[in-house]
Coordinates of C-alpha atoms in Angstrom, one line a residue:
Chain A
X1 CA 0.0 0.0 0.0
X2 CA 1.2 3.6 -0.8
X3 CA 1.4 6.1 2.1
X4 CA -0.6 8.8 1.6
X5 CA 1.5 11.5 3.3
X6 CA 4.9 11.7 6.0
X7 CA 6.5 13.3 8.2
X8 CA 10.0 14.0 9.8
X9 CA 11.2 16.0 12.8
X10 CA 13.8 15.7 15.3
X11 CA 14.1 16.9 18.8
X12 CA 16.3 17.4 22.1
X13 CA 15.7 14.1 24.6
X14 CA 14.5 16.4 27.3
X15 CA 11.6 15.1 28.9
X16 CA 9.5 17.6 28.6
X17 CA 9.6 16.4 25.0
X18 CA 7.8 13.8 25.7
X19 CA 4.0 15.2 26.0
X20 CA 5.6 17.2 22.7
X21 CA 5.7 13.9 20.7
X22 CA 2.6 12.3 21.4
X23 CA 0.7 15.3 20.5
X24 CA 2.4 16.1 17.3
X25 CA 1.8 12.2 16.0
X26 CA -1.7 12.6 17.4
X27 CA -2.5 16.0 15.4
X28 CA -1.2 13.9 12.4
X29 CA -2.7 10.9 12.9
X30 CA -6.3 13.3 13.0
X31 CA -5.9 13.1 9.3
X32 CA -7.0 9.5 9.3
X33 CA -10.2 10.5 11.7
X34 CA -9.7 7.7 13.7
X35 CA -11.2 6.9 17.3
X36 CA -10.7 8.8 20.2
X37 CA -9.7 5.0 21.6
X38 CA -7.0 4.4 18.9
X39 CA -5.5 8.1 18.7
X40 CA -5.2 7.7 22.9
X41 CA -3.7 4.1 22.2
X42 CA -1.2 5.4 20.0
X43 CA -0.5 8.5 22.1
X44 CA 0.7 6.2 25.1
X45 CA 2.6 4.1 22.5
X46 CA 4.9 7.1 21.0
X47 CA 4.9 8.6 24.8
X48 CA 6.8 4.9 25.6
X49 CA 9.3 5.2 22.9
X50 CA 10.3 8.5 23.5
X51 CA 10.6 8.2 27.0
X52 CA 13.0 5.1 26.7
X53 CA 15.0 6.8 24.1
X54 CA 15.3 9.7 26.7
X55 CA 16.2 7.1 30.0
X56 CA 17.6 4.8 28.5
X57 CA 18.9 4.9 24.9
X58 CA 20.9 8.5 25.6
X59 CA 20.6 7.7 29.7
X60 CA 19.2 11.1 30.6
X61 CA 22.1 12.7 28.9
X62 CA 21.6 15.3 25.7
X63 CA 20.8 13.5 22.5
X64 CA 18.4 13.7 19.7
X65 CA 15.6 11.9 18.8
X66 CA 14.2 11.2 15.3
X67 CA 10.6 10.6 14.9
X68 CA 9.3 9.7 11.5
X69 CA 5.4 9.2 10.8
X70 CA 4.0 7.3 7.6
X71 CA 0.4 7.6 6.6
X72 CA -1.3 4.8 4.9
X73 CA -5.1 4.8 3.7
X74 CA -6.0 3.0 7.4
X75 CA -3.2 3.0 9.6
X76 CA 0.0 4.9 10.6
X77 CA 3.5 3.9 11.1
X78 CA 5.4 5.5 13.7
X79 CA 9.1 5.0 13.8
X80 CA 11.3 6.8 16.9
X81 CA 15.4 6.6 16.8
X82 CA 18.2 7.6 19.5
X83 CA 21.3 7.4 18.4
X84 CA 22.3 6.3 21.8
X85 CA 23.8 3.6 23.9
X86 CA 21.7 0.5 22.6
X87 CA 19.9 -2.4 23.6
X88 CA 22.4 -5.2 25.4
X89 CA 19.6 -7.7 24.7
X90 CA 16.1 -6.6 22.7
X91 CA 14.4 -9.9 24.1
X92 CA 14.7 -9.6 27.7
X93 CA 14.0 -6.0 26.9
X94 CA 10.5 -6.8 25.6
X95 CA 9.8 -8.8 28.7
X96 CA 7.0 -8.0 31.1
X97 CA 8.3 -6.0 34.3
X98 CA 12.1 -6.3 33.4
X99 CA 14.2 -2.7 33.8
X100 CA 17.8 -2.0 34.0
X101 CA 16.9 1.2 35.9
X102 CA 14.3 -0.5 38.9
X103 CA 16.1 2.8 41.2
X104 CA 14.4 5.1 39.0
X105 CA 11.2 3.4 40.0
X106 CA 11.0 2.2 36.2
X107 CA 8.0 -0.2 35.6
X108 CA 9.5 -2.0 33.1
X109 CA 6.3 -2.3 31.6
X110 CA 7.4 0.5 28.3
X111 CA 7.4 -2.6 25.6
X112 CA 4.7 -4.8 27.0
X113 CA 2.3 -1.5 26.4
X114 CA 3.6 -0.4 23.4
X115 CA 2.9 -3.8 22.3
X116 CA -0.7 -4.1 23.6
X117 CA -1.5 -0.6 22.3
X118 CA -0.3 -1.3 18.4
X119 CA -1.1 -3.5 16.2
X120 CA 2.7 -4.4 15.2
X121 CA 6.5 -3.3 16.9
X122 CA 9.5 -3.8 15.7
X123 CA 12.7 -3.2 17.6
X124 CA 16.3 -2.5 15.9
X125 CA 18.9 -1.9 18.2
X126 CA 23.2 -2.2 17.9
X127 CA 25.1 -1.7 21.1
X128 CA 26.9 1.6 20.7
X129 CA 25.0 2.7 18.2
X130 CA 21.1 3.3 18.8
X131 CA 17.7 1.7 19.1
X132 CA 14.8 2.1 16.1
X133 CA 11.3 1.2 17.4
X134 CA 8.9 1.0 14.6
X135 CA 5.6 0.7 15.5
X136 CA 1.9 0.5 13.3
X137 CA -1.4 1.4 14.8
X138 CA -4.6 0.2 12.3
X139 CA -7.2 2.5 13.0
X140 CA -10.9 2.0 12.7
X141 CA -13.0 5.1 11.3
X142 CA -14.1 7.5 13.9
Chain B
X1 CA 2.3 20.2 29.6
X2 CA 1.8 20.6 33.8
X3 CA 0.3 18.3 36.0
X4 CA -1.0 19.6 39.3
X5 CA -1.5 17.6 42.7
X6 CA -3.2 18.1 45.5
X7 CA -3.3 16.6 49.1
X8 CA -6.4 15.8 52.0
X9 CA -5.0 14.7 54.7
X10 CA -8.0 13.7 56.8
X11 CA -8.1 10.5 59.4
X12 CA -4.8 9.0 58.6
X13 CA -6.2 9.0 54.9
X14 CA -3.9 10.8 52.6
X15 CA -6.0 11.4 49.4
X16 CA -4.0 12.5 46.6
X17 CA -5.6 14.3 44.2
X18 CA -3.9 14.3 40.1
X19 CA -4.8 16.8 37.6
X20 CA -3.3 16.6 33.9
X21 CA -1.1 14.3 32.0
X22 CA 0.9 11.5 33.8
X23 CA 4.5 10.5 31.8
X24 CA 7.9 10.4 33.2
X25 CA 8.8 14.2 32.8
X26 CA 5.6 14.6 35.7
X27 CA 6.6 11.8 38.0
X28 CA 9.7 12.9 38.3
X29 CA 8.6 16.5 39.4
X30 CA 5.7 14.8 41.7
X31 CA 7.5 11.9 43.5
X32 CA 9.5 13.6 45.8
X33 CA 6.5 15.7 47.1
X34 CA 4.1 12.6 47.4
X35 CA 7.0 11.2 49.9
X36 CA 7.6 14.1 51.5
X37 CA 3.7 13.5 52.5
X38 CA 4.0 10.5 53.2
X39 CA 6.2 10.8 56.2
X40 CA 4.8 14.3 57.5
X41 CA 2.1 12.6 59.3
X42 CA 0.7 9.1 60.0
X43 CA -1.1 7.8 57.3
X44 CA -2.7 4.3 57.4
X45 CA -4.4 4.3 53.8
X46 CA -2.9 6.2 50.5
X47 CA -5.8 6.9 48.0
X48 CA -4.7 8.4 44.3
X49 CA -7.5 9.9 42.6
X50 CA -7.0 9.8 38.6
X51 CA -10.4 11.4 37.9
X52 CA -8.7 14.5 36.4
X53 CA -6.0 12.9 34.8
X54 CA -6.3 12.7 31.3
X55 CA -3.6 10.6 30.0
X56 CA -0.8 7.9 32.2
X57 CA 1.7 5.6 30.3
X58 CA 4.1 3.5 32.2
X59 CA 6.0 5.8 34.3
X60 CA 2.7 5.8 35.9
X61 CA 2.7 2.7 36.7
X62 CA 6.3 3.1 38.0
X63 CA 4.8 5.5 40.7
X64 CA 1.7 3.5 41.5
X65 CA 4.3 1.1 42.7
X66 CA 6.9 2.7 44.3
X67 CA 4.3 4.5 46.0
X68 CA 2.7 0.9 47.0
X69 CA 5.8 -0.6 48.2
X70 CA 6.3 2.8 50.4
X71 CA 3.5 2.8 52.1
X72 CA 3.2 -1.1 53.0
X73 CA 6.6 -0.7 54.1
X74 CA 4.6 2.0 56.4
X75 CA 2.2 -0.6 57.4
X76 CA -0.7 1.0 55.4
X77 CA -2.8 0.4 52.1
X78 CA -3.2 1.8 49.1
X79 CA -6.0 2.3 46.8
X80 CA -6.7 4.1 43.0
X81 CA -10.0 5.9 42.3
X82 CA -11.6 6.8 39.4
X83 CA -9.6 6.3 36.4
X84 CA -11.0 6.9 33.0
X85 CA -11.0 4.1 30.3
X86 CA -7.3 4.4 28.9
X87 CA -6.0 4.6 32.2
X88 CA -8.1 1.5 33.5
X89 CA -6.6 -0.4 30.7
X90 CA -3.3 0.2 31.4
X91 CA -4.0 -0.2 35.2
X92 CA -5.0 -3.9 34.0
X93 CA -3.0 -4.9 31.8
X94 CA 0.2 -4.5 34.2
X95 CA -1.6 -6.0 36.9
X96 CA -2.4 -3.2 39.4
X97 CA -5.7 -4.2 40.2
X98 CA -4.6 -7.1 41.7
X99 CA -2.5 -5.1 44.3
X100 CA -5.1 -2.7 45.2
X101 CA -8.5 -1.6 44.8
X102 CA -9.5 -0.1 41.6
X103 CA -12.8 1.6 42.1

């Protein structure tokens, strides 16, 4: 399927960034006119991406984060890059209640919702070198 | 984005009350001030109201459980009230409502 439009920007990882990023894919996403449900499911999606890349891909430190948004006809892909420290292992990453940072009072919950709230997530990561989570959300009309 | 909180301390029941939107960049403004709280007075039950909050992901959850391990460690409980439907379901699906009352 062709995408129908797209969009780039890139941004400091300060948290405050956070609330930034969900909003701007949600104002994008309006395009679609999907369901108040699905554009809140995808909110807390992009809003656990970004605040990963911000913890843990550049560890609180200053970085940069790419977000990239891809329209299609009846769903939107979402794809958020650090350029930070990596992923030592994706798979123990993805599971349920596991964090490196428990002292920061982390959940570890940020890829089991991500997961629940789209319909498909990918994760690309290289130690050293940065984590890519691409993430699609199929959206029923509003 | 801002998210305000406000306390009633009334009967050993500290009722926290959260207005906004609940990520990481607000619980790490709020934490510290919910503690502080915490050990001000005696408090034998911790209730968050989420009525006005309009949006939590899982730093939320973070919170909710640090929070929960705090005041047990206390020897007190800890309840939620009123969350609205995108809160519930992330309240559920990471298993809160089996430590506490959801009502």
């Amino acid at each position: 399927m062709q995408p129908i439009n797209r969009m780039k920007i890139e941004f400091d990882s300060k948290s405050t960034n956070e609330a930034f990023a969900r909003v701007v894919v949600a104002a994008f996403a309006a395009q679609l006119d999907p369901t108040l449900e699905d554009l809140a499911d995808l909110k807390t999606a992009v809003s656990e991406a970004v605040t990963n890349a911000i913890i843990h891909g550049y560890e609180q430190k200053p970085g940069t984060i790419y977000m990239e948004c891809i329209l299609y006809p009846d769903r939107i892909t979402v794809i958020v890059e650090d350029h930070g420290v990596g992923i030592e292992d994706i798979e123990k990453a993805r599971t349920p209640a596991f964090t490196t940072k428990p002292e920061l009072e982390r959940s570890g919950m940020g890829f089991s919702v991500m997961e629940s709230f789209v319909d498909s997530l990918q994760i690309e990561s290289e130690k050293g070198k940065g984590t890519r989570v691409i993430m699609t959300k199929k959206f029923l009309r509003g | 984005m801002t998210l305000d909180i406000t306390f009633k301390h009334e009967n050993q029941v500290l009722t926290i009350y959260l207005k906004g939107e609940l990520d990481h960049h607000a619980v790490s403004k709020i934490k510290d001030t919910i503690d502080l709280q915490l050990v001000r007075a005696p408090v034998k039950k911790l209730v968050l109201d989420l009525g006005e909050v309009s949006f939590m992901d899982s730093s939320g959850i973070g919170l909710i459980v640090g929070r929960y391990n705090r005041i047990r460690s206390l020897g007190g409980t800890m309840a939620i009230k009123n969350p609205g439907g995108n809160l519930l379901k992330i309240l559920k699906m990471s298993g809160i409502d089996k430590l506490m009352k959801i009502s």
